[in-house]
Amino acid sequence: MQKITLIWFRRNLRLSDNAVLQHAVARGLPLAAMYAWQRPSESVNPRQTAFHHQAAAELSAKLSAKGVPLFSVQGNVAEAVPDLATRLNAQSVLADEAYTPSETECDNRIWRLLDAQGIAFERFNDRTVFAKADIMSEHGRPYLEFVPYKQAWLHAFKQQIVGQRPSEQPDIPFQTAFADLPPFPEIEPAALMLQGGEQAAWRQWRQFVPQLGVYPLLKDFPAKKATSQLGAYLSAGCISPRALAAEAAARGAHDWLQNLIRRDFYQQWLFHYPEAARQIDEDAAFNADFFCRWAQGETGFPLIDAAMRYLQRSGWLPPVLRQAAAQFWCVTLQQPWQHGARWFAHNQSDDEAAVNLGNWQTAAGLLSLHAPRVLHPTVAAQQFDPDGTFIRRHLPELAHLPKDVIHAPWLARGDVDSHGYPLPMVEI
C-alpha cells in the first residue's frame, strides 16, 4: 500500500495561505485529509459547531475536486487520528499548531501514539500572524503586557511580512490514489448570521474594506455596523490572519490591524501561561439570580440588556459591547469572571479560548492590557449608543422611548410605559 500524507484540518479550514497544506503538497505523496466533527445538538456551542461544519463542507468539496478525500471522524480525536493514519498508511500527519492546554495535551498523546508506529506528527502555524514563540522579549521570555508586545510585533511585521505577498492556494495536482471519496456528513440546519467557508470569508472582507477609513471613528458605535465581523472566519481558519494583516497594512488600516495583534497576543499568552485557562472554576461562588438576569438581558440597564439579547440571537457582539457586558458582570455586579467567560464561550460563533479568556481577565483587571476605564452603564449607553438606535433594535419594549429617556427609563417611569421592562437590578 502506497504511503500518503495525512492533513488534519482543525482551525485552518481554507486552501489559500495554508502552511499545513503547502508543506503537505511539497512532500510529493498522495494526500488525504481529516476533520473531527460533532453534531450541534451534542455541542456546548451549537452555533459555532454548525458554522465550522459549513466551512468544512466547502473545504471537502474543493478537495474532492482534486481527488483528495476528507475523512470525517467523531468521538475521541486522540484515538481517531492514529487509527486513521495507520489505516491509510500515512508517512506523516500534518496539522495546525495548537494553543489551548486541552489541545496541547491531546497533541502530546497523539504524538506518542504516532511515534510508536513510526509516523511523524508535524505542526505548522496557521492560526496567527506570528507563531507562539516568534515574538519574545529581549530576555527570551513571552510578553505579559500588550503595549510592549505590540511594539515588538509591529517591528517584526515590518521586517518579515510587509512587502511580502501571502501565498496563494497551492497547486494541488489531481490524484487518483483513492478510488472512492467519502461523503461529507450532513447535520441539522442551523440559523446562522454568517455563512461559513473561505469564499464567504473573503466576501465579508471585501464588503468591509470600504469602511476601513471610518473604522476608527465608528467602531465604538454598534448601531453603525462598522466592524468587520470576521471573528468567526478567523476562529474557524476560513481566512488567513497573515493575509488579512498584509491587506490591512497595505491600506494603512493601523487601527483595525491592532485587532489581529491583540489576537496574537492572547494566543501566545495562553500557550505560555496555560494556568490562565485552568482558572475556570465551575464551583466559583456567584449570585444565580444576577447571572440569570444578566444572561437573559433583564438587568434593567438598556444597553447591557440589548447586548446580551443580541448575543443570544446572533452569536456575535461588537467588541465595545463585549467589553461593556463583561465589565458590568465583573465590576458593577462584582461577580466572578469565570461564569461570564463560560457563557460567552457557549454563545459566540467566533469563540476562541485564548481571546475569550484574555478579554474576560482584562475586564476583571487580572491581565494588564491597559483596558479602557469602567463606565457607569448609563454613561456607557449614552456614549456608545447616543440616540438609542441599538437599544430600540433589540429591546422592542423600549422602542417608543425618546433618546433622552431610553438610556434610563426608570427615571421617567411615572411618565412613560416601559411595557414591563424591569427596574435596574442594582443601585449604582
Tab-separated table of C-alpha atoms in Angstrom:
chain	number	residue	atom	x	y	z
A	1	MET	CA	0.000	0.000	0.000
A	2	GLN	CA	1.434	3.383	-1.027
A	3	LYS	CA	2.479	5.875	1.621
A	4	ILE	CA	0.389	9.053	1.934
A	5	THR	CA	0.486	12.373	3.774
A	6	LEU	CA	-2.479	12.914	6.102
A	7	ILE	CA	-3.603	16.501	6.710
A	8	TRP	CA	-5.605	17.111	9.869
A	9	PHE	CA	-7.706	20.235	9.356
A	10	ARG	CA	-8.627	21.851	12.659
A	11	ARG	CA	-8.917	25.644	12.756
A	12	ASN	CA	-7.406	26.243	9.334
A	13	LEU	CA	-10.401	25.405	7.137
A	14	ARG	CA	-9.136	27.024	3.942
A	15	LEU	CA	-6.930	26.354	0.934
A	16	SER	CA	-5.193	29.717	0.397
A	17	ASP	CA	-2.217	30.714	2.557
A	18	ASN	CA	-2.410	27.405	4.396
A	19	ALA	CA	1.038	26.450	5.698
A	20	VAL	CA	-0.042	22.911	6.581
A	21	LEU	CA	-1.367	22.268	3.102
A	22	GLN	CA	1.688	23.800	1.462
A	23	HIS	CA	4.043	21.526	3.402
A	24	ALA	CA	1.851	18.512	2.632
A	25	VAL	CA	1.853	19.185	-1.107
A	26	ALA	CA	5.632	19.647	-1.023
A	27	ARG	CA	6.074	16.071	0.262
A	28	GLY	CA	5.065	14.776	-3.135
A	29	LEU	CA	2.968	11.916	-1.762
A	30	PRO	CA	-0.759	11.350	-2.294
A	31	LEU	CA	-2.849	13.416	0.102
A	32	ALA	CA	-5.700	12.566	2.413
A	33	ALA	CA	-7.377	14.869	4.884
A	34	MET	CA	-9.263	14.509	8.137
A	35	TYR	CA	-11.780	16.625	10.036
A	36	ALA	CA	-13.173	15.883	13.503
A	37	TRP	CA	-16.814	16.856	13.771
A	38	GLN	CA	-19.813	16.651	16.057
A	39	ARG	CA	-23.472	17.461	15.756
A	40	PRO	CA	-24.551	20.889	17.016
A	41	SER	CA	-27.033	19.184	19.342
A	42	GLU	CA	-24.063	17.469	21.034
A	43	SER	CA	-22.001	20.653	21.374
A	44	VAL	CA	-21.829	23.252	24.149
A	45	ASN	CA	-21.736	25.861	21.363
A	46	PRO	CA	-24.151	24.623	18.668
A	47	ARG	CA	-23.951	27.791	16.573
A	48	GLN	CA	-20.172	27.687	16.247
A	49	THR	CA	-20.201	23.958	15.590
A	50	ALA	CA	-22.635	24.456	12.711
A	51	PHE	CA	-20.537	27.310	11.318
A	52	HIS	CA	-17.369	25.210	11.335
A	53	HIS	CA	-19.249	22.345	9.743
A	54	GLN	CA	-20.345	24.603	6.878
A	55	ALA	CA	-16.748	25.660	6.350
A	56	ALA	CA	-15.509	22.071	6.398
A	57	ALA	CA	-18.205	21.030	3.903
A	58	GLU	CA	-16.991	23.674	1.435
A	59	LEU	CA	-13.412	22.538	2.000
A	60	SER	CA	-14.407	18.912	1.402
A	61	ALA	CA	-15.959	19.800	-1.954
A	62	LYS	CA	-12.855	21.700	-3.067
A	63	LEU	CA	-10.548	18.847	-2.051
A	64	SER	CA	-12.787	16.251	-3.711
A	65	ALA	CA	-12.495	18.181	-6.974
A	66	LYS	CA	-8.776	17.377	-6.806
A	67	GLY	CA	-9.290	13.749	-5.841
A	68	VAL	CA	-8.312	14.370	-2.222
A	69	PRO	CA	-10.599	12.664	0.320
A	70	LEU	CA	-11.655	14.433	3.502
A	71	PHE	CA	-12.434	11.792	6.116
A	72	SER	CA	-14.769	12.978	8.863
A	73	VAL	CA	-14.437	11.333	12.264
A	74	GLN	CA	-16.359	11.555	15.510
A	75	GLY	CA	-15.526	10.677	19.061
A	76	ASN	CA	-12.128	10.590	20.743
A	77	VAL	CA	-9.755	12.535	18.497
A	78	ALA	CA	-6.664	11.236	20.312
A	79	GLU	CA	-7.631	7.745	19.129
A	80	ALA	CA	-9.144	8.687	15.755
A	81	VAL	CA	-6.039	10.401	14.349
A	82	PRO	CA	-3.603	7.492	14.919
A	83	ASP	CA	-6.237	4.959	13.809
A	84	LEU	CA	-6.893	6.757	10.517
A	85	ALA	CA	-3.190	7.395	9.927
A	86	THR	CA	-2.443	3.683	10.363
A	87	ARG	CA	-5.335	2.583	8.187
A	88	LEU	CA	-4.279	4.896	5.364
A	89	ASN	CA	-0.576	4.007	5.673
A	90	ALA	CA	0.393	7.595	6.401
A	91	GLN	CA	4.049	8.542	6.443
A	92	SER	CA	3.257	11.704	8.387
A	93	VAL	CA	0.348	13.634	9.885
A	94	LEU	CA	0.388	17.411	9.478
A	95	ALA	CA	-1.792	19.832	11.475
A	96	ASP	CA	-2.019	23.460	12.529
A	97	GLU	CA	-0.367	24.424	15.800
A	98	ALA	CA	-2.475	24.221	18.942
A	99	TYR	CA	-2.570	26.889	21.632
A	100	THR	CA	-5.009	25.802	24.331
A	101	PRO	CA	-3.932	23.471	27.159
A	102	SER	CA	-6.514	20.829	26.225
A	103	GLU	CA	-5.394	20.773	22.589
A	104	THR	CA	-1.721	20.662	23.571
A	105	GLU	CA	-2.328	17.721	25.895
A	106	CYS	CA	-4.264	15.930	23.167
A	107	ASP	CA	-1.477	16.594	20.659
A	108	ASN	CA	1.076	15.129	23.042
A	109	ARG	CA	-0.948	11.908	23.347
A	110	ILE	CA	-1.330	11.712	19.572
A	111	TRP	CA	2.380	12.314	19.055
A	112	ARG	CA	3.282	9.438	21.384
A	113	LEU	CA	0.881	7.045	19.645
A	114	LEU	CA	2.041	8.018	16.168
A	115	ASP	CA	5.711	7.938	17.134
A	116	ALA	CA	5.293	4.382	18.398
A	117	GLN	CA	4.087	3.456	14.899
A	118	GLY	CA	6.879	5.314	13.113
A	119	ILE	CA	4.559	8.062	11.840
A	120	ALA	CA	5.719	11.666	12.091
A	121	PHE	CA	3.410	14.287	13.620
A	122	GLU	CA	4.266	17.811	12.464
A	123	ARG	CA	2.530	21.099	13.175
A	124	PHE	CA	2.750	24.496	11.491
A	125	ASN	CA	1.438	27.940	12.359
A	126	ASP	CA	-1.845	28.675	10.584
A	127	ARG	CA	-3.894	30.388	13.317
A	128	THR	CA	-1.958	33.578	13.955
A	129	VAL	CA	0.258	36.047	12.111
A	130	PHE	CA	3.238	35.139	14.266
A	131	ALA	CA	3.671	31.754	15.917
A	132	LYS	CA	3.625	31.167	19.648
A	133	ALA	CA	7.342	31.867	20.217
A	134	ASP	CA	8.080	34.315	17.392
A	135	ILE	CA	7.577	37.463	19.476
A	136	MET	CA	9.642	37.310	22.666
A	137	SER	CA	11.263	39.890	24.931
A	138	GLU	CA	14.966	40.669	24.831
A	139	HIS	CA	15.347	38.160	27.666
A	140	GLY	CA	13.719	35.427	25.610
A	141	ARG	CA	10.525	35.414	27.637
A	142	PRO	CA	6.921	35.874	26.439
A	143	TYR	CA	5.324	39.258	26.948
A	144	LEU	CA	2.717	39.709	29.651
A	145	GLU	CA	1.751	43.254	28.703
A	146	PHE	CA	0.168	44.213	25.420
A	147	VAL	CA	1.891	47.535	24.649
A	148	PRO	CA	5.479	46.192	24.517
A	149	TYR	CA	4.198	43.104	22.692
A	150	LYS	CA	2.515	45.309	20.094
A	151	GLN	CA	5.711	47.286	19.564
A	152	ALA	CA	7.724	44.098	19.100
A	153	TRP	CA	5.013	42.666	16.824
A	154	LEU	CA	4.993	45.744	14.592
A	155	HIS	CA	8.779	45.679	14.352
A	156	ALA	CA	8.772	42.006	13.367
A	157	PHE	CA	5.919	42.590	10.939
A	158	LYS	CA	7.821	45.398	9.212
A	159	GLN	CA	10.960	43.287	8.992
A	160	GLN	CA	9.398	39.997	7.909
A	161	ILE	CA	5.985	40.438	6.317
A	162	VAL	CA	5.453	43.949	4.930
A	163	GLY	CA	6.022	43.786	1.193
A	164	GLN	CA	5.611	40.026	1.061
A	165	ARG	CA	2.611	38.630	-0.682
A	166	PRO	CA	0.765	35.922	1.262
A	167	SER	CA	0.928	32.581	-0.527
A	168	GLU	CA	-1.905	31.731	-2.850
A	169	GLN	CA	-3.750	28.450	-2.919
A	170	PRO	CA	-1.132	25.730	-3.549
A	171	ASP	CA	-1.264	23.855	-6.821
A	172	ILE	CA	-2.769	20.565	-5.713
A	173	PRO	CA	-2.246	18.081	-8.552
A	174	PHE	CA	-5.251	15.926	-9.337
A	175	GLN	CA	-4.746	12.493	-7.820
A	176	THR	CA	-6.338	9.085	-8.285
A	177	ALA	CA	-4.857	7.433	-5.208
A	178	PHE	CA	-8.309	6.895	-3.692
A	179	ALA	CA	-10.944	5.149	-5.761
A	180	ASP	CA	-13.817	6.302	-3.555
A	181	LEU	CA	-14.138	9.674	-1.890
A	182	PRO	CA	-16.134	9.690	1.358
A	183	PRO	CA	-19.277	11.833	1.511
A	184	PHE	CA	-19.270	14.698	3.957
A	185	PRO	CA	-21.766	14.175	6.802
A	186	GLU	CA	-24.918	16.252	6.940
A	187	ILE	CA	-26.151	17.928	10.108
A	188	GLU	CA	-29.391	19.540	11.191
A	189	PRO	CA	-29.928	23.010	9.654
A	190	ALA	CA	-28.892	25.964	11.798
A	191	ALA	CA	-29.831	29.646	11.673
A	192	LEU	CA	-26.511	31.467	11.291
A	193	MET	CA	-25.881	35.183	10.986
A	194	LEU	CA	-22.963	34.492	8.614
A	195	GLN	CA	-22.292	31.704	6.150
A	196	GLY	CA	-19.261	29.549	6.869
A	197	GLY	CA	-16.462	28.940	4.383
A	198	GLU	CA	-13.471	30.514	2.688
A	199	GLN	CA	-15.444	32.159	-0.105
A	200	ALA	CA	-17.809	33.816	2.370
A	201	ALA	CA	-14.839	34.974	4.469
A	202	TRP	CA	-13.228	36.847	1.606
A	203	ARG	CA	-16.605	38.254	0.573
A	204	GLN	CA	-17.048	39.580	4.114
A	205	TRP	CA	-13.610	41.211	3.987
A	206	ARG	CA	-14.302	42.861	0.624
A	207	GLN	CA	-17.567	44.257	1.968
A	208	PHE	CA	-15.721	45.737	4.947
A	209	VAL	CA	-12.777	47.257	3.050
A	210	PRO	CA	-14.657	50.452	2.033
A	211	GLN	CA	-15.300	51.142	5.736
A	212	LEU	CA	-11.657	50.896	6.823
A	213	GLY	CA	-11.283	54.666	6.572
A	214	VAL	CA	-14.083	55.367	9.048
A	215	TYR	CA	-13.417	52.351	11.288
A	216	PRO	CA	-11.510	54.372	13.949
A	217	LEU	CA	-14.415	56.820	14.171
A	218	LEU	CA	-17.361	54.402	14.140
A	219	LYS	CA	-16.107	51.148	15.686
A	220	ASP	CA	-17.482	52.033	19.125
A	221	PHE	CA	-20.990	52.787	17.840
A	222	PRO	CA	-22.664	49.364	17.481
A	223	ALA	CA	-25.703	50.750	15.657
A	224	LYS	CA	-23.401	51.804	12.794
A	225	LYS	CA	-22.300	48.221	11.994
A	226	ALA	CA	-18.785	49.491	11.304
A	227	THR	CA	-16.791	46.429	12.402
A	228	SER	CA	-15.544	43.661	10.113
A	229	GLN	CA	-17.406	40.705	11.689
A	230	LEU	CA	-14.525	38.474	10.601
A	231	GLY	CA	-14.055	36.878	14.016
A	232	ALA	CA	-15.963	33.698	13.173
A	233	TYR	CA	-13.923	33.243	9.990
A	234	LEU	CA	-10.653	33.737	11.851
A	235	SER	CA	-11.773	31.343	14.565
A	236	ALA	CA	-12.536	28.612	12.031
A	237	GLY	CA	-9.500	29.451	9.935
A	238	CYS	CA	-11.588	30.220	6.840
A	239	ILE	CA	-9.316	33.191	6.197
A	240	SER	CA	-5.631	33.668	6.898
A	241	PRO	CA	-4.643	36.192	9.583
A	242	ARG	CA	-1.358	36.669	7.704
A	243	ALA	CA	-3.231	37.629	4.546
A	244	LEU	CA	-5.537	39.971	6.452
A	245	ALA	CA	-2.598	41.641	8.205
A	246	ALA	CA	-0.902	42.241	4.867
A	247	GLU	CA	-4.128	43.614	3.364
A	248	ALA	CA	-4.762	45.936	6.320
A	249	ALA	CA	-1.185	47.221	6.386
A	250	ALA	CA	-1.221	47.886	2.642
A	251	ARG	CA	-4.334	50.036	3.133
A	252	GLY	CA	-2.914	51.890	6.131
A	253	ALA	CA	-5.631	50.446	8.391
A	254	HIS	CA	-3.491	50.508	11.526
A	255	ASP	CA	-6.400	50.760	13.963
A	256	TRP	CA	-8.019	47.636	12.547
A	257	LEU	CA	-4.654	45.836	12.381
A	258	GLN	CA	-4.442	46.180	16.151
A	259	ASN	CA	-7.252	43.613	16.427
A	260	LEU	CA	-5.005	40.993	14.816
A	261	ILE	CA	-2.097	41.994	17.070
A	262	ARG	CA	-4.252	41.619	20.172
A	263	ARG	CA	-5.471	38.239	18.931
A	264	ASP	CA	-1.857	37.073	18.507
A	265	PHE	CA	-1.038	38.395	21.970
A	266	TYR	CA	-3.817	36.439	23.643
A	267	GLN	CA	-2.888	33.233	21.791
A	268	GLN	CA	0.773	33.338	22.821
A	269	TRP	CA	-0.230	34.371	26.346
A	270	LEU	CA	-2.477	31.336	26.803
A	271	PHE	CA	0.095	28.946	25.349
A	272	HIS	CA	2.893	30.147	27.624
A	273	TYR	CA	0.634	30.560	30.673
A	274	PRO	CA	-1.850	27.664	30.427
A	275	GLU	CA	-2.789	28.090	34.078
A	276	ALA	CA	-4.951	31.006	32.894
A	277	ALA	CA	-7.354	28.519	31.323
A	278	ARG	CA	-7.348	26.326	34.403
A	279	GLN	CA	-8.712	29.217	36.455
A	280	ILE	CA	-12.157	28.350	35.100
A	281	ASP	CA	-13.762	27.123	38.304
A	282	GLU	CA	-17.288	25.817	37.901
A	283	ASP	CA	-17.780	25.980	41.667
A	284	ALA	CA	-16.808	29.657	41.980
A	285	ALA	CA	-19.436	31.326	44.133
A	286	PHE	CA	-21.789	33.607	42.270
A	287	ASN	CA	-25.284	35.050	42.531
A	288	ALA	CA	-27.536	32.800	40.440
A	289	ASP	CA	-30.271	35.425	40.162
A	290	PHE	CA	-27.742	38.005	38.966
A	291	PHE	CA	-26.471	35.556	36.366
A	292	CYS	CA	-29.937	34.705	35.089
A	293	ARG	CA	-30.923	38.350	34.668
A	294	TRP	CA	-27.600	39.295	33.085
A	295	ALA	CA	-27.559	36.339	30.661
A	296	GLN	CA	-31.196	36.835	29.598
A	297	GLY	CA	-30.897	40.610	29.150
A	298	GLU	CA	-33.119	41.563	32.097
A	299	THR	CA	-30.756	43.699	34.191
A	300	GLY	CA	-32.754	46.922	33.799
A	301	PHE	CA	-29.833	48.663	32.099
A	302	PRO	CA	-30.909	49.015	28.454
A	303	LEU	CA	-27.582	48.862	26.615
A	304	ILE	CA	-26.400	45.823	28.595
A	305	ASP	CA	-29.714	44.053	28.020
A	306	ALA	CA	-29.757	44.882	24.312
A	307	ALA	CA	-26.236	43.487	24.003
A	308	MET	CA	-26.992	40.242	25.842
A	309	ARG	CA	-30.180	39.601	23.884
A	310	TYR	CA	-28.350	40.274	20.629
A	311	LEU	CA	-25.609	37.829	21.634
A	312	GLN	CA	-28.175	35.118	22.275
A	313	ARG	CA	-29.915	35.695	18.960
A	314	SER	CA	-26.917	36.164	16.703
A	315	GLY	CA	-23.874	34.624	18.396
A	316	TRP	CA	-21.924	37.846	17.937
A	317	LEU	CA	-21.291	41.192	19.602
A	318	PRO	CA	-19.221	44.220	18.594
A	319	PRO	CA	-16.073	44.403	20.754
A	320	VAL	CA	-17.234	47.525	22.589
A	321	LEU	CA	-20.382	45.711	23.770
A	322	ARG	CA	-18.463	42.595	24.817
A	323	GLN	CA	-16.334	44.880	26.951
A	324	ALA	CA	-19.371	46.675	28.409
A	325	ALA	CA	-21.193	43.422	29.228
A	326	ALA	CA	-18.086	41.882	30.790
A	327	GLN	CA	-17.295	44.952	32.890
A	328	PHE	CA	-20.899	45.104	34.070
A	329	TRP	CA	-20.692	41.481	35.249
A	330	CYS	CA	-17.231	41.682	36.808
A	331	VAL	CA	-17.123	45.249	38.130
A	332	THR	CA	-20.671	46.519	38.551
A	333	LEU	CA	-22.123	43.248	39.869
A	334	GLN	CA	-18.832	42.101	41.443
A	335	GLN	CA	-19.289	38.563	40.126
A	336	PRO	CA	-16.542	36.035	39.218
A	337	TRP	CA	-15.354	36.406	35.645
A	338	GLN	CA	-15.312	32.632	35.093
A	339	HIS	CA	-19.095	32.328	34.774
A	340	GLY	CA	-19.307	35.199	32.314
A	341	ALA	CA	-16.442	33.790	30.243
A	342	ARG	CA	-18.132	30.389	30.079
A	343	TRP	CA	-21.444	31.923	28.984
A	344	PHE	CA	-19.742	33.826	26.198
A	345	ALA	CA	-17.795	30.724	25.150
A	346	HIS	CA	-21.053	28.804	24.769
A	347	ASN	CA	-22.766	31.519	22.712
A	348	GLN	CA	-20.165	33.199	20.496
A	349	SER	CA	-19.947	31.898	16.949
A	350	ASP	CA	-16.422	33.362	16.828
A	351	ASP	CA	-15.303	31.905	20.144
A	352	GLU	CA	-11.588	31.315	20.629
A	353	ALA	CA	-10.486	30.207	24.074
A	354	ALA	CA	-7.440	32.471	24.248
A	355	VAL	CA	-9.265	35.592	23.075
A	356	ASN	CA	-12.297	34.969	25.269
A	357	LEU	CA	-10.228	34.270	28.386
A	358	GLY	CA	-7.966	37.222	27.672
A	359	ASN	CA	-10.867	39.621	27.202
A	360	TRP	CA	-12.566	38.458	30.374
A	361	GLN	CA	-9.469	38.543	32.546
A	362	THR	CA	-8.758	42.014	31.191
A	363	ALA	CA	-12.303	43.098	32.122
A	364	ALA	CA	-11.766	41.663	35.600
A	365	GLY	CA	-8.496	43.583	35.974
A	366	LEU	CA	-6.339	40.433	36.097
A	367	LEU	CA	-4.452	40.912	32.844
A	368	SER	CA	-2.545	44.092	32.068
A	369	LEU	CA	-3.862	45.267	28.729
A	370	HIS	CA	-4.461	48.933	29.511
A	371	ALA	CA	-8.199	48.339	29.288
A	372	PRO	CA	-10.464	51.374	28.970
A	373	ARG	CA	-11.826	52.710	32.228
A	374	VAL	CA	-15.064	51.273	33.521
A	375	LEU	CA	-18.036	53.479	32.749
A	376	HIS	CA	-21.354	53.610	34.557
A	377	PRO	CA	-23.761	51.532	32.385
A	378	THR	CA	-25.913	54.572	31.640
A	379	VAL	CA	-22.899	56.705	30.736
A	380	ALA	CA	-21.640	53.891	28.511
A	381	ALA	CA	-25.026	53.708	26.790
A	382	GLN	CA	-25.051	57.456	26.159
A	383	GLN	CA	-21.522	57.281	24.782
A	384	PHE	CA	-21.839	54.197	22.559
A	385	ASP	CA	-25.496	54.468	21.506
A	386	PRO	CA	-26.271	58.183	21.892
A	387	ASP	CA	-29.593	58.204	20.041
A	388	GLY	CA	-30.686	54.771	21.334
A	389	THR	CA	-30.820	53.102	17.911
A	390	PHE	CA	-29.150	49.877	19.017
A	391	ILE	CA	-31.306	49.668	22.133
A	392	ARG	CA	-34.529	50.140	20.150
A	393	ARG	CA	-33.408	47.493	17.677
A	394	HIS	CA	-33.044	44.816	20.355
A	395	LEU	CA	-35.384	45.924	23.159
A	396	PRO	CA	-38.768	46.327	21.421
A	397	GLU	CA	-40.472	47.175	24.709
A	398	LEU	CA	-38.460	50.407	24.789
A	399	ALA	CA	-38.562	51.218	21.076
A	400	HIS	CA	-41.080	54.020	21.552
A	401	LEU	CA	-38.958	55.982	24.041
A	402	PRO	CA	-37.143	59.178	23.011
A	403	LYS	CA	-33.362	59.375	23.273
A	404	ASP	CA	-33.442	61.492	26.435
A	405	VAL	CA	-35.326	58.707	28.260
A	406	ILE	CA	-34.299	55.415	26.676
A	407	HIS	CA	-30.957	55.084	28.489
A	408	ALA	CA	-32.530	55.399	31.942
A	409	PRO	CA	-36.276	54.652	31.612
A	410	TRP	CA	-36.650	54.144	35.371
A	411	LEU	CA	-36.137	57.879	35.917
A	412	ALA	CA	-39.337	58.596	33.990
A	413	ARG	CA	-41.328	55.506	34.879
A	414	GLY	CA	-44.272	57.581	36.066
A	415	ASP	CA	-44.472	59.336	32.720
A	416	VAL	CA	-43.752	56.526	30.230
A	417	ASP	CA	-44.937	52.988	29.605
A	418	SER	CA	-41.923	50.667	29.563
A	419	HIS	CA	-44.093	47.598	28.730
A	420	GLY	CA	-42.829	45.524	31.624
A	421	TYR	CA	-39.141	46.339	31.214
A	422	PRO	CA	-37.558	45.762	34.659
A	423	LEU	CA	-36.115	48.317	37.014
A	424	PRO	CA	-32.325	48.233	37.481
A	425	MET	CA	-31.287	45.101	39.356
A	426	VAL	CA	-28.763	47.067	41.474
A	427	GLU	CA	-28.353	50.672	42.552
A	428	ILE	CA	-25.053	52.170	41.392
